[in-house]
Short mmCIF file of C-alpha atoms in Angstrom, two decimals:
data_model
loop_
_atom_site.label_atom_id
_atom_site.label_comp_id
_atom_site.label_asym_id
_atom_site.label_seq_id
_atom_site.Cartn_x
_atom_site.Cartn_y
_atom_site.Cartn_z
CA MET M 30 0.00 0.00 0.00
CA LYS M 31 2.85 2.37 0.88
CA LYS M 32 4.50 1.61 -2.48
CA ILE M 33 1.28 2.43 -4.35
CA LEU M 34 0.90 5.66 -2.40
CA PHE M 35 4.52 6.58 -3.14
CA LEU M 36 3.99 6.01 -6.86
CA CYS M 37 0.83 8.10 -6.82
CA ILE M 38 2.83 10.96 -5.35
CA LEU M 39 5.83 10.45 -7.62
CA LEU M 40 4.13 10.06 -10.99
CA PRO M 41 2.50 13.51 -11.08
CA SER M 42 5.87 15.11 -10.30
CA ILE M 43 7.45 13.19 -13.17
CA GLY M 44 4.68 14.33 -15.47
CA MET M 45 5.20 17.93 -14.40
CA ALA M 46 8.93 17.71 -15.11
CA GLN M 47 8.26 16.28 -18.56
CA SER M 48 5.66 18.93 -19.38
CA LYS M 49 8.21 21.75 -19.23
CA PRO M 50 9.21 22.66 -22.77
CA ASN M 51 12.62 21.88 -24.17
CA ILE M 52 14.43 24.70 -25.94
CA ILE M 53 16.83 24.27 -28.86
CA TYR M 54 18.54 27.43 -30.04
CA ILE M 55 20.41 27.11 -33.34
CA MET M 56 22.68 30.00 -34.24
CA SER M 57 24.80 30.15 -37.35
CA ASP M 58 27.58 32.67 -37.86
CA ASP M 59 27.04 35.48 -40.39
CA HIS M 60 24.04 33.88 -42.09
CA ASP M 61 22.22 36.79 -43.66
CA ALA M 62 18.45 36.68 -44.08
CA ASN M 63 18.95 37.37 -47.79
CA ALA M 64 20.45 33.88 -48.03
CA ILE M 65 17.31 32.16 -46.70
CA SER M 66 14.48 31.38 -49.10
CA ALA M 67 11.83 31.83 -46.41
CA TYR M 68 12.86 35.50 -46.44
CA GLY M 69 12.38 35.67 -50.20
CA SER M 70 15.97 35.02 -51.20
CA LYS M 71 16.61 34.63 -54.92
CA LEU M 72 20.09 33.33 -54.21
CA ILE M 73 19.46 29.95 -52.57
CA LYS M 74 16.83 27.45 -51.50
CA THR M 75 16.87 26.52 -47.81
CA PRO M 76 14.06 23.95 -47.47
CA ASN M 77 14.82 22.91 -43.92
CA ILE M 78 15.04 26.40 -42.45
CA ASP M 79 11.91 27.18 -44.46
CA ARG M 80 10.21 24.24 -42.80
CA ILE M 81 10.70 25.87 -39.40
CA ALA M 82 9.13 29.05 -40.76
CA ASN M 83 6.24 27.15 -42.37
CA GLU M 84 5.52 25.36 -39.11
CA GLY M 85 6.10 28.39 -36.89
CA VAL M 86 6.81 32.12 -37.03
CA LEU M 87 9.20 34.22 -39.10
CA PHE M 88 10.24 37.59 -37.68
CA ARG M 89 10.72 40.10 -40.48
CA ARG M 90 12.38 42.70 -38.28
CA ALA M 91 14.81 41.07 -35.88
CA PHE M 92 17.98 43.01 -35.08
CA VAL M 93 21.13 42.89 -32.98
CA GLY M 94 22.59 45.59 -30.75
CA ASN M 95 26.25 45.15 -31.74
CA SER M 96 26.88 43.37 -35.01
CA ILE M 97 29.90 41.23 -34.28
CA CYS M 98 30.36 37.61 -33.18
CA GLY M 99 31.49 37.58 -29.53
CA PRO M 100 29.27 40.43 -28.29
CA ALA M 101 26.21 38.88 -29.95
CA ARG M 102 26.87 35.63 -28.06
CA ALA M 103 27.32 37.45 -24.78
CA THR M 104 24.00 39.23 -25.32
CA LEU M 105 22.28 35.88 -25.86
CA LEU M 106 23.65 34.61 -22.54
CA THR M 107 22.91 37.70 -20.47
CA GLY M 108 19.95 39.46 -22.08
CA MET M 109 21.98 42.67 -21.85
CA HIS M 110 23.63 45.08 -24.25
CA SER M 111 27.40 44.92 -24.63
CA HIS M 112 28.22 47.78 -22.25
CA LYS M 113 26.36 45.96 -19.45
CA ASN M 114 27.67 42.41 -19.95
CA GLY M 115 31.23 43.64 -20.55
CA MET M 116 31.71 42.01 -23.96
CA LYS M 117 32.05 45.01 -26.27
CA ASP M 118 34.30 43.47 -28.91
CA ASN M 119 35.82 40.20 -30.08
CA ARG M 120 39.02 40.80 -28.12
CA THR M 121 37.38 40.88 -24.69
CA ARG M 122 37.24 37.86 -22.37
CA PHE M 123 33.66 37.12 -21.34
CA ASP M 124 33.12 37.15 -17.58
CA GLY M 125 31.42 33.82 -16.96
CA SER M 126 30.90 34.57 -13.26
CA GLN M 127 28.00 36.92 -14.00
CA LEU M 128 24.36 35.84 -14.00
CA THR M 129 23.44 34.17 -17.27
CA MET M 130 20.40 32.57 -18.80
CA PRO M 131 21.88 29.01 -18.80
CA LYS M 132 22.66 29.29 -15.07
CA LEU M 133 19.03 30.16 -14.38
CA PHE M 134 17.90 27.15 -16.38
CA GLN M 135 20.28 24.95 -14.40
CA GLN M 136 18.94 26.30 -11.12
CA ASN M 137 15.39 25.47 -12.21
CA GLY M 138 15.83 21.82 -13.06
CA TYR M 139 16.91 22.01 -16.68
CA GLN M 140 19.91 20.24 -18.15
CA THR M 141 21.92 22.61 -20.29
CA ALA M 142 24.34 22.02 -23.16
CA ILE M 143 26.22 23.96 -25.81
CA VAL M 144 27.88 22.44 -28.87
CA GLY M 145 29.84 24.33 -31.52
CA LYS M 146 31.16 27.85 -31.71
CA TRP M 147 31.68 29.69 -28.41
CA HIS M 148 34.20 32.45 -29.23
CA LEU M 149 34.16 34.20 -25.84
CA HIS M 150 37.78 33.58 -24.73
CA SER M 151 36.68 31.82 -21.54
CA TYR M 152 35.25 28.39 -20.83
CA PRO M 153 31.45 28.09 -20.69
CA THR M 154 29.69 28.34 -17.33
CA GLY M 155 26.12 27.37 -16.58
CA PHE M 156 26.26 24.28 -18.78
CA ASP M 157 26.05 20.64 -17.70
CA TYR M 158 27.71 19.69 -20.96
CA TRP M 159 29.78 21.56 -23.49
CA LYS M 160 31.95 20.82 -26.48
CA ILE M 161 33.20 23.91 -28.28
CA LEU M 162 35.39 25.09 -31.13
CA PRO M 163 38.53 26.90 -30.06
CA GLY M 164 38.32 30.49 -31.30
CA GLN M 165 36.84 30.75 -34.78
CA GLY M 166 37.31 27.05 -35.41
CA LEU M 167 38.21 25.28 -38.64
CA TYR M 168 35.99 24.09 -41.45
CA TYR M 169 37.84 20.88 -42.23
CA GLN M 170 38.86 18.38 -39.55
CA PRO M 171 37.79 20.80 -36.81
CA ARG M 172 39.13 20.70 -33.28
CA LEU M 173 36.73 20.64 -30.33
CA ILE M 174 37.47 21.29 -26.67
CA ASP M 175 35.61 19.20 -24.10
CA MET M 176 34.74 19.88 -20.48
CA LYS M 177 38.06 18.47 -19.29
CA GLY M 178 39.88 21.07 -21.35
CA ASP M 179 41.14 18.44 -23.77
CA THR M 180 41.25 19.26 -27.49
CA ALA M 181 40.61 16.61 -30.11
CA THR M 182 40.50 16.69 -33.91
CA TYR M 183 37.33 15.37 -35.53
CA PRO M 184 37.37 14.00 -39.07
CA GLY M 185 34.98 15.61 -41.50
CA TYR M 186 33.39 18.99 -42.05
CA ALA M 187 32.63 21.40 -39.20
CA THR M 188 28.90 21.86 -39.84
CA GLU M 189 28.35 18.12 -40.03
CA VAL M 190 30.53 17.44 -36.98
CA ILE M 191 28.70 20.03 -34.87
CA THR M 192 25.31 18.70 -35.96
CA ASP M 193 26.32 15.12 -35.17
CA GLU M 194 27.77 16.08 -31.79
CA ALA M 195 24.55 17.87 -30.85
CA ILE M 196 22.47 14.87 -31.85
CA ASN M 197 24.86 12.62 -29.97
CA TRP M 198 24.21 14.64 -26.82
CA LEU M 199 20.46 14.41 -27.36
CA GLN M 200 20.67 10.67 -28.00
CA ASN M 201 23.27 9.49 -25.51
CA LYS M 202 24.28 12.08 -22.94
CA ARG M 203 21.20 13.94 -21.73
CA VAL M 204 18.93 12.62 -19.00
CA PRO M 205 15.70 11.35 -20.59
CA ASN M 206 12.44 12.90 -19.38
CA LYS M 207 14.24 15.93 -17.98
CA PRO M 208 13.74 19.25 -19.79
CA PHE M 209 16.75 20.63 -21.59
CA LEU M 210 18.22 23.77 -23.08
CA LEU M 211 20.53 23.07 -26.05
CA LEU M 212 22.53 25.77 -27.81
CA LEU M 213 23.76 24.53 -31.19
CA HIS M 214 26.19 27.07 -32.63
CA HIS M 215 27.54 26.66 -36.15
CA LYS M 216 30.75 28.14 -37.51
CA ALA M 217 29.28 28.41 -41.01
CA PRO M 218 28.99 30.43 -43.14
CA HIS M 219 31.64 32.67 -41.53
CA ARG M 220 34.64 33.85 -43.53
CA TYR M 221 36.55 32.13 -45.17
CA PHE M 222 33.41 30.56 -46.59
CA PHE M 223 34.76 27.06 -47.23
CA PRO M 224 32.02 24.68 -48.46
CA SER M 225 31.80 20.98 -47.79
CA PRO M 226 33.02 18.65 -50.59
CA LYS M 227 29.48 17.65 -51.53
CA ASN M 228 28.30 21.26 -51.99
CA ILE M 229 31.24 22.91 -53.75
CA ALA M 230 30.55 21.64 -57.27
CA ALA M 231 26.80 22.29 -57.06
CA PHE M 232 27.31 26.06 -56.75
CA GLN M 233 30.40 26.67 -58.90
CA ASN M 234 28.57 27.10 -62.21
CA LYS M 235 25.75 29.26 -60.86
CA THR M 236 25.44 32.97 -61.61
CA PHE M 237 23.80 35.17 -59.02
CA PRO M 238 22.01 38.51 -59.36
CA GLU M 239 24.10 41.50 -58.38
CA PRO M 240 22.83 43.85 -55.66
CA ALA M 241 21.89 47.31 -56.88
CA THR M 242 24.66 48.92 -54.84
CA LEU M 243 27.48 46.52 -55.73
CA TYR M 244 29.39 49.25 -57.58
CA ALA M 245 28.68 52.02 -55.05
CA ASP M 246 31.47 54.52 -54.38
CA THR M 247 32.43 56.47 -51.26
CA ILE M 248 31.82 59.97 -52.63
CA GLY M 249 29.82 62.00 -50.15
CA LYS M 250 29.29 59.03 -47.83
CA GLY M 251 31.46 60.31 -44.97
CA THR M 252 34.67 59.36 -43.20
CA ALA M 253 33.51 55.89 -42.10
CA TRP M 254 32.93 54.79 -45.68
CA LYS M 255 36.35 56.05 -46.73
CA LEU M 256 38.15 54.22 -43.92
CA GLN M 257 36.41 50.84 -44.12
CA THR M 258 38.39 47.87 -45.39
CA MET M 259 35.63 45.39 -46.20
CA SER M 260 35.48 45.93 -49.95
CA ILE M 261 35.07 42.84 -52.09
CA LEU M 262 37.24 44.48 -54.74
CA HIS M 263 40.09 45.69 -52.54
CA ASP M 264 39.97 43.61 -49.34
CA MET M 265 38.61 40.18 -50.22
CA LYS M 266 41.62 38.01 -51.01
CA LEU M 267 41.72 35.81 -54.09
CA SER M 268 43.73 33.03 -52.45
CA SER M 269 42.65 32.94 -48.80
CA ASP M 270 39.01 33.99 -49.37
CA LEU M 271 38.28 32.66 -52.85
CA LYS M 272 40.72 29.70 -52.95
CA VAL M 273 42.58 30.70 -56.12
CA GLU M 274 45.89 28.86 -56.09
CA PRO M 275 48.67 31.47 -55.62
CA THR M 276 50.68 30.19 -58.61
CA TYR M 277 48.04 31.66 -60.94
CA LEU M 278 48.60 35.13 -59.45
CA MET M 279 52.36 35.45 -59.07
CA ASP M 280 52.99 37.27 -62.36
CA ILE M 281 50.09 39.76 -61.95
CA PRO M 282 51.51 42.58 -59.79
CA TRP M 283 48.20 43.99 -58.55
CA LEU M 284 46.92 40.53 -57.57
CA LYS M 285 50.08 38.87 -56.30
CA PRO M 286 49.44 37.47 -52.79
CA ASP M 287 51.82 38.16 -49.93
CA SER M 288 53.49 35.43 -47.88
CA ALA M 289 50.80 35.50 -45.18
CA GLU M 290 48.02 34.93 -47.69
CA ILE M 291 49.94 32.11 -49.35
CA ALA M 292 50.56 30.48 -45.98
CA TYR M 293 46.89 30.69 -45.07
CA TYR M 294 45.84 29.27 -48.43
CA ASN M 295 48.16 26.30 -47.94
CA SER M 296 46.94 25.73 -44.40
CA ILE M 297 43.26 25.55 -45.36
CA ILE M 298 43.86 23.44 -48.46
CA ASN M 299 45.99 20.97 -46.51
CA ARG M 300 43.19 20.41 -43.99
CA ILE M 301 40.95 19.00 -46.71
CA PRO M 302 40.91 15.20 -46.51
CA VAL M 303 43.34 13.70 -49.00
CA MET M 304 40.57 11.82 -50.79
CA ASP M 305 38.82 15.13 -51.63
CA ARG M 306 41.75 17.52 -51.91
CA GLN M 307 42.66 17.23 -55.57
CA LYS M 308 39.04 17.25 -56.68
CA ILE M 309 38.45 20.51 -54.80
CA LYS M 310 41.66 22.06 -56.12
CA ASP M 311 40.59 21.17 -59.65
CA ILE M 312 37.24 22.89 -59.14
CA TYR M 313 38.91 26.06 -57.91
CA ALA M 314 41.55 25.90 -60.67
CA VAL M 315 38.90 27.23 -63.06
CA ARG M 316 39.05 30.54 -61.20
CA GLY M 317 42.81 30.69 -61.43
CA LYS M 318 42.75 30.09 -65.17
CA ILE M 319 40.22 32.88 -65.67
CA ILE M 320 42.34 35.30 -63.66
CA LYS M 321 45.53 34.33 -65.49
CA GLU M 322 43.87 34.73 -68.88
CA GLN M 323 41.85 37.90 -68.26
CA ARG M 324 44.10 39.74 -65.76
CA PRO M 325 41.05 41.73 -64.62
CA GLU M 326 41.01 45.05 -62.82
CA GLY M 327 38.37 47.40 -61.43
CA ASN M 328 34.74 46.50 -62.00
CA ALA M 329 35.68 43.50 -64.13
CA LEU M 330 37.55 42.04 -61.17
CA LEU M 331 34.76 42.98 -58.78
CA LYS M 332 32.22 41.20 -60.97
CA LEU M 333 34.25 37.98 -60.87
CA LYS M 334 35.02 38.18 -57.16
CA TYR M 335 31.37 38.81 -56.29
CA GLN M 336 30.21 35.71 -58.15
CA TRP M 337 32.91 33.54 -56.57
CA TYR M 338 32.12 34.96 -53.15
CA MET M 339 28.44 34.10 -53.58
CA GLN M 340 29.24 30.60 -54.83
CA ASP M 341 31.32 29.81 -51.75
CA TYR M 342 29.20 31.63 -49.19
CA LEU M 343 25.95 30.05 -50.37
CA ALA M 344 27.48 26.58 -50.68
CA THR M 345 28.69 26.95 -47.10
CA ALA M 346 25.25 28.10 -45.95
CA ALA M 347 23.68 25.11 -47.70
CA SER M 348 25.45 22.79 -45.27
CA VAL M 349 23.79 24.59 -42.36
CA ASP M 350 20.38 23.99 -43.90
CA GLU M 351 21.20 20.32 -44.41
CA GLY M 352 22.30 19.99 -40.78
CA ILE M 353 19.04 21.52 -39.62
CA GLY M 354 17.15 19.01 -41.71
CA LYS M 355 19.02 16.18 -40.03
CA LEU M 356 18.22 17.60 -36.60
CA LEU M 357 14.54 18.09 -37.44
CA ASP M 358 14.32 14.48 -38.58
CA TYR M 359 15.93 13.31 -35.35
CA LEU M 360 13.46 15.31 -33.26
CA ASP M 361 10.52 13.92 -35.24
CA ASN M 362 11.72 10.32 -35.04
CA ASN M 363 12.35 10.51 -31.30
CA GLY M 364 9.18 12.25 -30.15
CA LEU M 365 10.92 15.52 -29.27
CA SER M 366 9.34 17.91 -31.76
CA GLN M 367 6.03 18.49 -30.02
CA ASN M 368 7.31 19.83 -26.71
CA THR M 369 10.30 21.76 -28.00
CA LEU M 370 10.67 25.43 -28.81
CA LEU M 371 13.15 25.43 -31.69
CA VAL M 372 14.73 28.72 -32.77
CA TYR M 373 16.94 29.49 -35.74
CA THR M 374 18.93 32.69 -36.06
CA SER M 375 22.35 34.11 -36.84
CA ASP M 376 24.62 36.16 -34.61
CA GLN M 377 24.09 39.07 -37.03
CA GLY M 378 23.47 39.91 -40.68
CA PHE M 379 26.13 40.03 -43.38
CA PHE M 380 26.86 42.09 -46.47
CA LEU M 381 26.40 40.04 -49.62
CA GLY M 382 27.77 42.62 -52.00
CA GLN M 383 25.66 45.59 -50.95
CA ASN M 384 27.84 48.73 -51.13
CA GLY M 385 30.44 46.43 -52.68
CA TRP M 386 31.09 44.95 -49.23
CA PHE M 387 31.34 41.73 -47.27
CA ASP M 388 31.34 41.31 -43.46
CA LYS M 389 29.07 43.06 -40.89
CA ARG M 390 29.72 45.59 -38.00
CA TRP M 391 27.66 48.51 -39.31
CA MET M 392 24.32 49.72 -37.99
CA TYR M 393 22.94 49.56 -41.52
CA ASP M 394 20.05 47.11 -41.73
CA VAL M 395 21.99 44.59 -43.84
CA SER M 396 24.34 44.09 -40.92
CA MET M 397 22.05 44.87 -37.98
CA ARG M 398 19.15 42.71 -39.16
CA THR M 399 19.28 38.99 -38.50
CA PRO M 400 17.05 36.04 -39.37
CA LEU M 401 14.82 34.85 -36.54
CA ILE M 402 12.50 31.88 -37.01
CA ALA M 403 10.82 29.80 -34.30
CA ARG M 404 8.64 26.69 -34.08
CA TRP M 405 6.70 25.48 -31.02
CA PRO M 406 3.86 23.13 -31.94
CA GLY M 407 0.63 23.88 -30.12
CA HIS M 408 1.83 27.33 -29.12
CA ILE M 409 2.98 29.13 -32.28
CA GLN M 410 0.54 29.30 -35.17
CA ALA M 411 2.08 27.76 -38.27
CA GLY M 412 3.02 30.10 -41.09
CA THR M 413 2.97 33.28 -38.99
CA LYS M 414 4.85 36.41 -40.13
CA ASN M 415 5.67 38.93 -37.43
CA ASN M 416 6.52 42.60 -38.00
CA ASN M 417 7.47 43.63 -34.46
CA MET M 418 10.92 45.16 -33.99
CA VAL M 419 12.71 42.62 -31.82
CA GLN M 420 16.33 42.45 -30.74
CA ASN M 421 18.76 39.85 -29.47
CA ILE M 422 18.48 41.24 -25.92
CA ASP M 423 14.99 39.67 -26.05
CA TYR M 424 16.11 36.07 -26.50
CA ALA M 425 17.16 35.25 -22.93
CA PRO M 426 14.01 36.76 -21.34
CA THR M 427 11.88 34.90 -23.87
CA PHE M 428 13.44 31.52 -23.16
CA LEU M 429 13.13 32.03 -19.41
CA ASP M 430 9.49 33.04 -19.76
CA VAL M 431 8.74 30.02 -21.94
CA ALA M 432 10.25 27.77 -19.25
CA GLY M 433 8.31 29.48 -16.47
CA ILE M 434 11.47 30.93 -14.91
CA SER M 435 11.45 34.42 -13.42
CA ILE M 436 13.24 37.01 -15.55
CA PRO M 437 15.85 38.91 -13.52
CA SER M 438 15.62 42.69 -13.51
CA SER M 439 19.16 42.93 -14.87
CA MET M 440 18.02 41.69 -18.27
CA GLN M 441 17.29 44.54 -20.65
CA GLY M 442 15.18 42.75 -23.23
CA LEU M 443 11.50 41.89 -23.48
CA SER M 444 9.88 38.47 -23.47
CA LEU M 445 8.50 37.55 -26.87
CA LYS M 446 6.39 34.73 -25.44
CA PRO M 447 3.11 36.69 -25.70
CA ILE M 448 3.60 37.34 -29.41
CA LEU M 449 4.88 33.81 -30.01
CA GLU M 450 1.65 32.47 -28.54
CA ASN M 451 -0.40 35.22 -30.18
CA THR M 452 -1.83 36.44 -26.87
CA LYS M 453 -0.53 39.89 -27.85
CA ASN M 454 -0.07 41.41 -31.28
CA SER M 455 2.76 43.75 -30.38
CA ILE M 456 5.40 44.54 -27.80
CA GLN M 457 5.92 47.91 -26.16
CA ARG M 458 8.89 49.19 -28.10
CA LYS M 459 9.24 52.41 -30.03
CA SER M 460 12.89 52.14 -30.99
CA LEU M 461 16.09 50.06 -30.88
CA TYR M 462 19.52 50.96 -29.54
CA TYR M 463 22.79 50.03 -31.26
CA HIS M 464 26.42 50.49 -30.26
CA PHE M 465 29.43 49.13 -32.16
CA TYR M 466 32.79 49.38 -30.35
CA GLU M 467 35.43 47.41 -32.21
CA TYR M 468 37.78 49.40 -34.40
CA ASN M 469 40.81 47.44 -35.53
CA ALA M 470 42.84 46.43 -38.53
CA ASP M 471 40.41 43.74 -39.68
CA HIS M 472 37.87 45.99 -41.36
CA THR M 473 38.48 49.43 -39.80
CA VAL M 474 34.81 50.25 -39.24
CA LEU M 475 34.56 53.32 -37.03
CA GLN M 476 32.89 53.07 -33.65
CA HIS M 477 29.31 54.27 -33.78
CA LEU M 478 25.98 54.16 -32.01
CA GLY M 479 22.45 55.02 -32.94
CA VAL M 480 18.71 54.59 -32.77
CA ARG M 481 16.31 52.85 -35.16
CA THR M 482 12.57 53.44 -35.22
CA ASP M 483 9.94 51.92 -37.51
CA ARG M 484 10.82 54.35 -40.28
CA TYR M 485 13.98 56.28 -39.43
CA LYS M 486 17.53 55.63 -38.36
CA LEU M 487 20.08 57.97 -36.77
CA ILE M 488 23.75 56.92 -36.61
CA TYR M 489 26.55 58.77 -34.84
CA PHE M 490 30.20 58.06 -35.68
CA TYR M 491 31.43 59.70 -32.54
CA THR M 492 35.19 59.46 -33.03
CA VAL M 493 34.90 61.75 -36.06
CA ASN M 494 31.74 63.59 -34.93
CA GLU M 495 29.69 62.68 -38.00
CA TRP M 496 25.97 61.89 -38.12
CA GLN M 497 23.80 60.02 -40.60
CA LEU M 498 20.01 60.12 -40.85
CA PHE M 499 18.00 57.81 -43.10
CA ASP M 500 14.37 57.48 -44.13
CA LEU M 501 14.06 53.69 -44.29
CA LYS M 502 10.76 53.81 -46.14
CA LYS M 503 12.03 55.98 -49.00
CA ASP M 504 15.61 54.71 -48.85
CA PRO M 505 15.75 51.12 -47.54
CA ALA M 506 19.30 50.70 -48.89
CA GLU M 507 20.42 53.62 -46.69
CA GLN M 508 22.23 55.51 -49.44
CA LYS M 509 20.98 59.08 -48.94
CA ASN M 510 22.11 60.81 -45.76
CA LEU M 511 19.49 63.41 -44.75
CA ILE M 512 21.49 64.95 -41.92
CA ALA M 513 21.91 68.30 -43.72
CA ASP M 514 18.39 68.41 -45.17
CA LYS M 515 16.52 71.26 -43.45
CA ASN M 516 13.21 69.54 -44.13
CA TYR M 517 14.25 66.90 -41.58
CA ALA M 518 15.47 69.29 -38.86
CA THR M 519 12.49 68.63 -36.58
CA LEU M 520 12.82 64.87 -37.06
CA LEU M 521 16.55 65.05 -36.38
CA SER M 522 15.94 66.78 -33.08
CA ALA M 523 13.36 64.15 -32.11
CA MET M 524 15.69 61.30 -33.07
CA LYS M 525 18.53 62.74 -30.99
CA LYS M 526 16.18 62.95 -28.01
CA GLU M 527 15.14 59.33 -28.58
CA LEU M 528 18.80 58.30 -28.71
CA LEU M 529 19.50 60.02 -25.39
CA LYS M 530 16.42 58.40 -23.89
CA LEU M 531 17.65 54.95 -24.91
CA ARG M 532 21.12 55.62 -23.54
CA ASN M 533 19.55 56.46 -20.20
CA GLN M 534 17.12 53.55 -20.37
CA TYR M 535 19.93 51.06 -21.02
CA ASP M 536 22.34 52.76 -18.63
CA ASP M 537 24.95 53.57 -21.28
CA HIS M 538 26.62 56.69 -19.88
CA GLU M 539 30.08 56.28 -21.36
CA LYS M 540 31.09 59.48 -23.15
CA ALA M 541 30.79 59.20 -26.92
CA GLY M 542 31.81 62.31 -28.81
CA GLU M 543 29.35 65.07 -28.00
CA LEU M 544 27.12 62.62 -26.11
CA GLN M 545 27.71 62.50 -22.37
#
């Protein structure tokens, strides 16, 4: 009788534990929304990411507060802007002793895991299990660090390895019937955009539409445009970025690679498995032959480099979509889809030739905007499109709210749970705050901050005391700076007030140019 009574008491508690939703957060690195077909991309088909959107919600206006890898990851963990969590740039070491979202999940009965890219210069805290790439990681035969601090090399391609390791944790290492939080962080399609062997050939003969601003110049665009070094024409390297064998370039003075570029080319090529290496070199030899024959310069060179960039970037992104498909199948086949909130996003957007650029960093929408797609059967209406302005400071509060965990007052974002479940149509937000800090030799983008509303954007490059104002409805490509237009004087004043309000709201009081 006592045993029966004990079971009667125990079984409801087990049921309650199982009823808590699981959360899987998939984040790629530099995957722009314009390279996802659910967002209307004409560049690539992404059927598996599209499946999440078809079965859930797609956010049309999701943004980050600091468009660079490490800070975006720190914001996910803390629900705070960079100046509050201490991770302002990629060179900073993340302070893992502070309160984070995974720690709160741990404290409330969840098992927590992260697999893949970490890039925070400190070991993860708040996780029951982790296996991470050191630094940026490698595409071929990647190394992973485990919880003992041991580093091992894994045969294969990074996206596939990370996917398999995440599924391995789900299958063999987690505690069954206990809710979990899994962060699955891909390296791809981050520079240097190296596709997997099975995807390289499929994209090499494709021609992609050029963005309208591919051949934009810097005239009248301000100091920041003049100083940037993220031009496809001038700064994207033929050998290290686009895999052109250096021997094809040695007798072309304006294209001849330096010793560092040659060394990097050799290092990435030599990591390709021997069985695939010559085949891949032969594919890329076509590019070398074109360069050697045409000896292109100026816009002719830019046209070639853009197409090759797109071929590699999109082939690399294709592997992410394939990995997601494999994960979705695993969840379906193991009864985990129904009670799991699954989110797909990127750490930020990425320039795919707009302004003639690659990379991110800027407050312009191409860089600041990120894909955000979520599925939660029984809670999110399938096929929903959401137009709220949301930001990556919202992710941690949302996940905590979904799990029924109190959101600490230190978190600066808003829970999106009400709009996920369609109990509210909108969130109380008039504007978004942005602050980019990292200025270094990589791409020399000036430090800047700003405010974005539904229609307008104000950016302040405070180290050179230059402002930019854009009407996003009339000028979505952000090409026409209205700062000197007297017709916008009243709006400019209002936008500056809104910027100051946000700086106070988010407790960002560090002096920035004329802003105190």
